[in-house]
Short mmCIF file of C-alpha atoms in Angstrom, two decimals:
data_model
loop_
_atom_site.label_atom_id
_atom_site.label_comp_id
_atom_site.label_asym_id
_atom_site.label_seq_id
_atom_site.Cartn_x
_atom_site.Cartn_y
_atom_site.Cartn_z
CA MET A 1 160.43 42.14 99.69
CA SER A 2 160.56 43.46 95.96
CA LEU A 3 157.84 46.47 94.94
CA LEU A 4 155.92 43.79 92.88
CA GLU A 5 155.73 41.06 95.82
CA ARG A 6 154.84 44.29 98.06
CA LEU A 7 151.62 45.16 95.15
CA ASN A 8 150.52 41.93 94.98
CA GLN A 9 150.68 41.50 98.94
CA ASP A 10 148.71 44.93 99.02
CA MET A 11 146.68 43.88 96.07
CA LYS A 12 145.26 40.96 97.73
CA GLN A 13 144.63 42.48 101.00
CA ALA A 14 142.69 45.45 99.30
CA LEU A 15 140.46 43.02 97.65
CA LYS A 16 139.73 41.08 101.24
CA SER A 17 138.61 44.67 102.29
CA LYS A 18 137.13 45.47 99.25
CA ASP A 19 138.96 48.75 99.19
CA LYS A 20 138.15 49.53 95.12
CA GLU A 21 140.35 52.90 95.28
CA LYS A 22 143.40 51.21 96.50
CA LEU A 23 143.17 48.00 94.05
CA SER A 24 142.76 50.20 91.13
CA VAL A 25 145.92 52.22 92.01
CA ILE A 26 147.76 48.98 92.79
CA ARG A 27 146.41 47.73 89.32
CA MET A 28 147.25 50.82 87.11
CA VAL A 29 151.05 50.47 88.93
CA LYS A 30 151.36 46.95 88.13
CA ALA A 31 150.46 47.74 84.74
CA SER A 32 152.74 50.28 84.24
CA LEU A 33 155.41 47.96 85.08
CA GLN A 34 155.06 45.27 83.14
CA ASN A 35 154.42 47.76 80.39
CA GLU A 36 158.10 49.34 81.29
CA ALA A 37 159.24 45.46 81.25
CA LEU A 38 157.95 44.96 77.56
CA LYS A 39 159.09 47.54 76.50
CA LEU A 40 162.69 47.31 77.67
CA GLY A 41 162.41 43.58 76.80
CA LYS A 42 163.41 42.48 80.31
CA GLY A 43 161.70 40.18 82.42
CA ASP A 44 162.13 42.09 86.19
CA LEU A 45 162.74 45.59 86.17
CA SER A 46 165.88 46.48 88.12
CA GLU A 47 164.57 48.55 91.38
CA GLU A 48 165.70 51.62 89.86
CA GLU A 49 163.65 50.79 86.81
CA GLU A 50 160.84 50.41 89.10
CA LEU A 51 161.54 54.05 91.04
CA THR A 52 161.30 55.45 87.62
CA VAL A 53 157.86 53.76 86.91
CA LEU A 54 156.69 54.95 90.66
CA SER A 55 157.87 58.30 89.55
CA ARG A 56 156.56 58.34 86.43
CA GLU A 57 152.81 57.56 88.02
CA LEU A 58 153.19 60.12 91.13
CA LYS A 59 153.97 62.75 88.80
CA GLN A 60 151.06 62.21 86.45
CA ARG A 61 148.75 62.25 89.45
CA LYS A 62 150.70 65.68 90.66
CA ASP A 63 150.03 66.99 87.16
CA SER A 64 146.47 65.88 87.22
CA LEU A 65 145.76 67.40 90.97
CA GLN A 66 146.80 70.51 89.95
CA GLU A 67 144.90 70.76 86.73
CA PHE A 68 141.93 69.51 88.51
CA LYS A 69 142.10 72.37 91.46
CA ASP A 70 142.26 75.05 88.39
CA ALA A 71 139.17 73.67 86.96
CA GLY A 72 137.57 73.69 90.24
CA ARG A 73 137.06 69.95 90.42
CA GLU A 74 137.34 69.17 93.97
CA ASP A 75 136.05 65.85 93.54
CA LEU A 76 138.53 64.45 91.24
CA ALA A 77 141.35 66.25 93.12
CA GLU A 78 140.08 64.89 96.17
CA LYS A 79 140.55 61.45 94.40
CA GLN A 80 144.36 62.46 92.91
CA VAL A 81 145.13 63.19 96.42
CA ARG A 82 143.98 59.52 97.51
CA GLU A 83 146.07 58.03 94.63
CA ILE A 84 149.38 59.87 95.89
CA GLU A 85 149.16 58.95 98.78
CA ILE A 86 149.03 54.84 97.93
CA ILE A 87 151.79 55.31 95.23
CA GLU A 88 154.31 57.71 97.38
CA SER A 89 153.69 54.53 99.92
CA TYR A 90 155.76 52.05 97.69
CA MET A 91 157.85 54.97 97.39
CA PRO A 92 161.14 55.21 99.53
CA SER A 93 161.64 57.60 102.02
CA GLN A 94 161.48 61.50 101.16
CA LEU A 95 164.61 63.76 101.85
CA SER A 96 164.63 66.44 103.95
CA GLU A 97 164.99 69.97 102.81
CA ASP A 98 168.45 70.19 104.49
CA GLU A 99 169.87 66.96 103.17
CA LEU A 100 168.19 67.83 99.79
CA ASP A 101 170.02 71.13 100.15
CA GLU A 102 173.62 69.67 101.45
CA ILE A 103 173.47 67.39 98.13
CA VAL A 104 172.99 70.85 95.66
CA LYS A 105 175.38 72.55 97.48
CA GLU A 106 178.22 69.80 97.26
CA THR A 107 177.25 68.98 93.63
CA ILE A 108 177.77 72.16 92.89
CA SER A 109 180.74 72.47 94.15
CA GLU A 110 182.15 69.96 92.62
CA LEU A 111 180.82 70.72 88.51
CA GLY A 112 182.33 74.00 89.65
CA ALA A 113 178.56 76.18 88.22
CA THR A 114 178.77 79.72 89.26
CA SER A 115 175.56 80.78 86.93
CA LYS A 116 172.27 79.99 85.78
CA LYS A 117 173.92 78.86 82.69
CA ASP A 118 175.59 76.06 84.61
CA MET A 119 171.91 74.73 85.70
CA GLY A 120 171.01 71.77 83.23
CA LYS A 121 174.51 70.27 84.26
CA VAL A 122 173.75 70.46 88.02
CA MET A 123 170.16 69.14 87.42
CA SER A 124 171.36 66.14 85.41
CA ALA A 125 174.29 65.73 88.09
CA VAL A 126 171.80 65.80 91.27
CA MET A 127 168.89 63.71 90.09
CA PRO A 128 170.28 60.35 89.49
CA LYS A 129 172.18 61.01 93.08
CA VAL A 130 167.87 61.63 94.84
CA LYS A 131 166.40 59.57 92.20
CA GLY A 132 162.49 59.06 94.04
CA LYS A 133 163.92 60.68 97.16
CA ALA A 134 163.14 64.10 96.13
CA ASP A 135 160.81 66.02 93.78
CA GLY A 136 162.56 67.37 90.51
CA SER A 137 160.62 71.06 91.29
CA GLN A 138 161.83 71.11 94.67
CA VAL A 139 165.97 70.07 93.13
CA ASN A 140 165.07 72.74 90.22
CA GLN A 141 164.42 75.40 93.32
CA LEU A 142 167.35 74.78 95.48
CA VAL A 143 170.10 74.80 92.40
CA GLN A 144 168.25 78.21 91.26
CA LYS A 145 169.09 79.33 94.39
CA HIS A 146 172.15 78.64 94.77
CA LEU A 147 173.19 79.73 91.18
CA SER A 148 171.61 83.45 91.80
#
């Protein structure tokens, strides 16, 4: 089942169960997917393009969550947490710390990276491998740890 089909099915379910919050998030994600398709001039997005959109939506919410926490707005922070949970349910399963660590080590040895100067090269090689399956900041920390 494609992401769009899952979103449509879950949207119907949310309408029936009167889950306004989930319905709102699903509609925002669907709109983002449709906007991306229009921007790229395509009818349907590939799985990777859908993943990119979901990752972007997730990152926006995580950034907002941090800002709300910093501002002491717990009510808005809780809303963001719930939205993050809903979006994460559509993401592929996340890599474990060990799996991610192994991918980073392999990439560093493939590229022959030795210092922090190679950080950008390593990051640009690792990120496509873990797209949607790991958080970029987590990857960044692991790359820094291995290159120091």
